mmCIF file with all atom_site columns, C-alpha atoms and ligand atoms in Angstrom:
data_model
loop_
_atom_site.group_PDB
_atom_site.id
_atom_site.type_symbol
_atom_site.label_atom_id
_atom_site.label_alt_id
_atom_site.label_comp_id
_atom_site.label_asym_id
_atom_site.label_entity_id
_atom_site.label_seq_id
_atom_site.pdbx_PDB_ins_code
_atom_site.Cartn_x
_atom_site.Cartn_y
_atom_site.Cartn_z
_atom_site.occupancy
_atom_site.B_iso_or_equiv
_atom_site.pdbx_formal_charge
_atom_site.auth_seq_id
_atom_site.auth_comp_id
_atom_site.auth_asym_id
_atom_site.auth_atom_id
_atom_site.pdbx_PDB_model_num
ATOM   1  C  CA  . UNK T 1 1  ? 91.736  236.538 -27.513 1.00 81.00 ? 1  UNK T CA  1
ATOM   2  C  CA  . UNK T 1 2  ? 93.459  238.187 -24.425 1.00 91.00 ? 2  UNK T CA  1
ATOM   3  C  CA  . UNK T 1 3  ? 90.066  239.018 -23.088 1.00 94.00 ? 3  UNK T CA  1
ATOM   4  C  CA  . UNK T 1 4  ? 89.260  235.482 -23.465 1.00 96.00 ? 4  UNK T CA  1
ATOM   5  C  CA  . UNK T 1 5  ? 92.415  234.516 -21.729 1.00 97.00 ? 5  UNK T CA  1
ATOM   6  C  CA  . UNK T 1 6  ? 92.017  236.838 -19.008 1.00 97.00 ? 6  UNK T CA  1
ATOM   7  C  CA  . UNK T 1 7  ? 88.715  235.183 -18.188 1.00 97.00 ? 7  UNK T CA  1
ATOM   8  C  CA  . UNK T 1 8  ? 90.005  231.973 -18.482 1.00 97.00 ? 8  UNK T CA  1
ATOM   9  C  CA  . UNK T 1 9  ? 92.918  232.637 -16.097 1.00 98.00 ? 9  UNK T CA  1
ATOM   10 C  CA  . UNK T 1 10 ? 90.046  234.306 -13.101 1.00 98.00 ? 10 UNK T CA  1
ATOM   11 C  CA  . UNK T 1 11 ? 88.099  231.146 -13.634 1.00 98.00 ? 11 UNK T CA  1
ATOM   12 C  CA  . UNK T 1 12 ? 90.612  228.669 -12.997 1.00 98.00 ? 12 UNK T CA  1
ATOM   13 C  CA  . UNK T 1 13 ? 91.977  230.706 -9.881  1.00 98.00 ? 13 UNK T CA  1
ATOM   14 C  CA  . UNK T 1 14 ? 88.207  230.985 -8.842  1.00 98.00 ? 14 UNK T CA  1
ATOM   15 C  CA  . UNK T 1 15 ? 88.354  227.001 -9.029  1.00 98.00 ? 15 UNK T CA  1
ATOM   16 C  CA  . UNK T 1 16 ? 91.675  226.772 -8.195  1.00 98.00 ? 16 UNK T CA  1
ATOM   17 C  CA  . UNK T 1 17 ? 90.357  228.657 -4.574  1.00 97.00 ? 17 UNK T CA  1
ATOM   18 C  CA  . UNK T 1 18 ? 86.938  225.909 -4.245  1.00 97.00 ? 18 UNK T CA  1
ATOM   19 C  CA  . UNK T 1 19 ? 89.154  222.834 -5.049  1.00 98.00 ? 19 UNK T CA  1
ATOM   20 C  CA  . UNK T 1 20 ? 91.800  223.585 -2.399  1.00 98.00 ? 20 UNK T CA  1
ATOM   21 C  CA  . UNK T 1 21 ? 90.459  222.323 0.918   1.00 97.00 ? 21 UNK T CA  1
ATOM   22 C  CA  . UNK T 1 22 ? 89.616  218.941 -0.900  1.00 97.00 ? 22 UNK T CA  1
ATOM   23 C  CA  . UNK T 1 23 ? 92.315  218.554 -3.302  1.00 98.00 ? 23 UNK T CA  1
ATOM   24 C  CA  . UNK T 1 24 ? 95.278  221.233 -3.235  1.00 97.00 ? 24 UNK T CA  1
ATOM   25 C  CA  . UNK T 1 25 ? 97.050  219.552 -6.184  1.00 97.00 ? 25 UNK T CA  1
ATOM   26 C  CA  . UNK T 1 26 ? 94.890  220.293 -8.552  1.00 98.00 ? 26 UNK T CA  1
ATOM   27 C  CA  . UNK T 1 27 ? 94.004  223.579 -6.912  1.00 98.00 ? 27 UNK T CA  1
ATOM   28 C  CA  . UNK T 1 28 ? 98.203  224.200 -7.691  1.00 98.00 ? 28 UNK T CA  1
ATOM   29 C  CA  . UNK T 1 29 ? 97.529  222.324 -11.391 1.00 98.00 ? 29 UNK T CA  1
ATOM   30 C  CA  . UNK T 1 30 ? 94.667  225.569 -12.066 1.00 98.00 ? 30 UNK T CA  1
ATOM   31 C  CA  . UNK T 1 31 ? 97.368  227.548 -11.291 1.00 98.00 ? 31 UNK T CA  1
ATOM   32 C  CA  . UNK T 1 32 ? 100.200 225.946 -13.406 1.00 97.00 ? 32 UNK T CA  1
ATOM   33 C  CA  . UNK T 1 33 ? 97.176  225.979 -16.328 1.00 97.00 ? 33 UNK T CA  1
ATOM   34 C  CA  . UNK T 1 34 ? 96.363  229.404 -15.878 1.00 97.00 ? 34 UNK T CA  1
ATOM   35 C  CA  . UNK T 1 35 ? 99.819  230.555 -16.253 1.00 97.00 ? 35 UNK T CA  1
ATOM   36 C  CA  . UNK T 1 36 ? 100.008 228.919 -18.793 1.00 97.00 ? 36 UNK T CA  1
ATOM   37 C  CA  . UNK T 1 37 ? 97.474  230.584 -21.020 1.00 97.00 ? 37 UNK T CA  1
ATOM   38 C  CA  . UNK T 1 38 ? 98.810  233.893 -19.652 1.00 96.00 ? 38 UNK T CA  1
ATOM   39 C  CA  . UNK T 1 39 ? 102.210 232.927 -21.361 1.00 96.00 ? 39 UNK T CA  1
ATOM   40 C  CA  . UNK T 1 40 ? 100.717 231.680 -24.348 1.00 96.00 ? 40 UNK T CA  1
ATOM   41 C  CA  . UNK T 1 41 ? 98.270  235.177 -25.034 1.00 96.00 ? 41 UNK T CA  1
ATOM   42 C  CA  . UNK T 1 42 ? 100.858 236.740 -23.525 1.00 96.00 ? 42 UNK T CA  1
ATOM   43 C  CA  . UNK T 1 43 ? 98.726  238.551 -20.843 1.00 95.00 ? 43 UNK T CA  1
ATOM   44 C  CA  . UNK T 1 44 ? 100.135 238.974 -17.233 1.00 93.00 ? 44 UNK T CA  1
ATOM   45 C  CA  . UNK T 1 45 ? 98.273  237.279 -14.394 1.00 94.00 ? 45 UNK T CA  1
ATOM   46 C  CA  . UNK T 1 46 ? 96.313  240.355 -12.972 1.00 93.00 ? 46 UNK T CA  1
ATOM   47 C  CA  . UNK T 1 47 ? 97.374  241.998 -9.997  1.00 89.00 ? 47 UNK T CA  1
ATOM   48 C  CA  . UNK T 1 48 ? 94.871  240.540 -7.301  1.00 90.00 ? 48 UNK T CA  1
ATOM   49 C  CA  . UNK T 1 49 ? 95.075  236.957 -8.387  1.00 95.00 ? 49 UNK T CA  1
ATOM   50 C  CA  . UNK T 1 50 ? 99.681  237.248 -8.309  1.00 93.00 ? 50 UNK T CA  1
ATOM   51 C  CA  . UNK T 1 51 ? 98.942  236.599 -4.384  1.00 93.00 ? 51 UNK T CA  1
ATOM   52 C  CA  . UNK T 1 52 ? 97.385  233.730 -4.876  1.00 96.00 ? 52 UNK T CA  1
ATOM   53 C  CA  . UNK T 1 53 ? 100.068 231.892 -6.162  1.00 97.00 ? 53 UNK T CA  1
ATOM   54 C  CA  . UNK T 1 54 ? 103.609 231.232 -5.078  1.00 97.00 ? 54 UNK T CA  1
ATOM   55 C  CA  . UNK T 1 55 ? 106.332 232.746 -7.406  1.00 95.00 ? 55 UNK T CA  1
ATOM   56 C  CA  . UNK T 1 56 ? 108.839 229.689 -6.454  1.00 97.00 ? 56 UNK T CA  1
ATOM   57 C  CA  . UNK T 1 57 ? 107.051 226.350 -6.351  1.00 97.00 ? 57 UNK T CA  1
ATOM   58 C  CA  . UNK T 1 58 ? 104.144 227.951 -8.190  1.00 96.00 ? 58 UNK T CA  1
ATOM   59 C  CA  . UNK T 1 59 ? 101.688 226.487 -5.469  1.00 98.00 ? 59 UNK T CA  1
ATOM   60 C  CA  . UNK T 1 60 ? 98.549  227.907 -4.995  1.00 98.00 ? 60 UNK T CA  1
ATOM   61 C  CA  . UNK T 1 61 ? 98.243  230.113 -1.648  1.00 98.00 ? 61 UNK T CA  1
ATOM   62 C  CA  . UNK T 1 62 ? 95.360  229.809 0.681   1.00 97.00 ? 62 UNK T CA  1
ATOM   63 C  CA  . UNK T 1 63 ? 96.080  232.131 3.807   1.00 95.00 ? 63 UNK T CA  1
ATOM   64 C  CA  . UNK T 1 64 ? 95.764  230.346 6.979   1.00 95.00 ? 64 UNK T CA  1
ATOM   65 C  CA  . UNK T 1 65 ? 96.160  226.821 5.087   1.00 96.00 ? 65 UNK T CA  1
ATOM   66 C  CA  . UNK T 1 66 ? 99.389  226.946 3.013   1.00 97.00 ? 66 UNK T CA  1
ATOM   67 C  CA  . UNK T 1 67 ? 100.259 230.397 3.353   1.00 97.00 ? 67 UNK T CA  1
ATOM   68 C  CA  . UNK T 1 68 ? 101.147 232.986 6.182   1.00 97.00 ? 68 UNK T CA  1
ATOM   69 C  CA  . UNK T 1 69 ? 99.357  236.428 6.002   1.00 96.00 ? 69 UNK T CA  1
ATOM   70 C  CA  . UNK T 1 70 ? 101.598 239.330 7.901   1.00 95.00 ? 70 UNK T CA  1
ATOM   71 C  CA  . UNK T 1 71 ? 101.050 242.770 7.774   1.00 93.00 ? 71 UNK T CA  1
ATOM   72 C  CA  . UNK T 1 72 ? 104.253 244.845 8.500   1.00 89.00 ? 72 UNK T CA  1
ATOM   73 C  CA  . UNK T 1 73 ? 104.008 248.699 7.665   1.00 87.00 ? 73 UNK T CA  1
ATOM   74 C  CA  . UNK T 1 74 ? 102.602 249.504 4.242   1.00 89.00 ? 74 UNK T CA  1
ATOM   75 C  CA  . UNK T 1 75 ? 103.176 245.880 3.241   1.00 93.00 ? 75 UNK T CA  1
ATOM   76 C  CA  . UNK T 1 76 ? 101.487 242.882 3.282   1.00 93.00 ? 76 UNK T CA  1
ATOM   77 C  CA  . UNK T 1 77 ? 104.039 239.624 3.880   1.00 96.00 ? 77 UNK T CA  1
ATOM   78 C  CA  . UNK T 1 78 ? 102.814 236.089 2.312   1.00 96.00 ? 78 UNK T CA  1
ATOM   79 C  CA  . UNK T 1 79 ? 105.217 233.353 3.098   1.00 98.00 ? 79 UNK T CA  1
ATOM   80 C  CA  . UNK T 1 80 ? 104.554 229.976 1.271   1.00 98.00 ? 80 UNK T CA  1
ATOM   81 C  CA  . UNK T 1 81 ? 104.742 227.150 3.972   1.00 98.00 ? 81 UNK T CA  1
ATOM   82 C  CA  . UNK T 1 82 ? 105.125 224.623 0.983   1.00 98.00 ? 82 UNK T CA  1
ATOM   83 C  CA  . UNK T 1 83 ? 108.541 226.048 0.252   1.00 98.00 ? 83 UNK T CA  1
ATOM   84 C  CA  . UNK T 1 84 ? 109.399 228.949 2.286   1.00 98.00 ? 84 UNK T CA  1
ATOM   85 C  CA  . UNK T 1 85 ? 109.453 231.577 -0.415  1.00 98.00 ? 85 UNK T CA  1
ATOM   86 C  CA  . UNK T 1 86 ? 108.233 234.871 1.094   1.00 97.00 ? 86 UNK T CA  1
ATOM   87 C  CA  . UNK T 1 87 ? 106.578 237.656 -0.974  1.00 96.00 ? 87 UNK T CA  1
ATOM   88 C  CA  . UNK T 1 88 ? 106.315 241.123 -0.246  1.00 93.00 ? 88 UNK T CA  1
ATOM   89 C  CA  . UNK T 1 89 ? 103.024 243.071 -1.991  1.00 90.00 ? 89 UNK T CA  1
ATOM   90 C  CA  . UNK T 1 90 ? 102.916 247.290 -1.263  1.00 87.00 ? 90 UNK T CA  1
ATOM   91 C  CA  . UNK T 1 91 ? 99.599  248.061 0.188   1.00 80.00 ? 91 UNK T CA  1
ATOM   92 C  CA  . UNK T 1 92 ? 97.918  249.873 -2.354  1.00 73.00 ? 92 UNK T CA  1
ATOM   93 C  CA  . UNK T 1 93 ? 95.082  252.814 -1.259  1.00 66.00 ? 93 UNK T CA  1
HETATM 94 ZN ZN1 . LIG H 2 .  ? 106.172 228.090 -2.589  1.00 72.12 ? 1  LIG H ZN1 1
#
């Protein structure tokens, strides 16, 4: 069941990420969905795919489209233009 859900979530952020550039509001509606099922199997959206999405409006982030990428010391900086939320993610090596 969670490894079902898990799949399910990567899909709909894989479509989420194709839909975008022609339709970002259901690109943002995968994302709503695939939380979603994470709350409902109760698994956590994994760690690569939590950038892709803003925490505040829950929009989904394409860098250079909707989102600004900076890279400031050991940290990578998204800021969500839709709402202004900015995220801070710890370069991992
Ligand atoms: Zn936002």
């Amino acid at each position: 069941m969670k490894r079902e859900a898990l799949q399910e979530i990567k899909r709909l952020f894989s479509l989420a990420e194709k839909v975008f550039d022609e339709n970002p509001e259901r690109a943002h509606r995968y994302v709503y969905i695939a939380r979603r099922i994470g709350m409902k199997a109760n698994v956590s959206i994994p760690r690569e795919l939590r950038r892709k999405f803003c925490r505040k409006c829950l929009h989904f982030l394409k860098p250079g489209k909707n989102c600004q990428v900076r890279i400031h010391k050991h940290r990578v900086i998204y800021k969500c233009l839709d709402c202004g939320n900015v995220m801070r993610f710890v370069v991992r090596r």
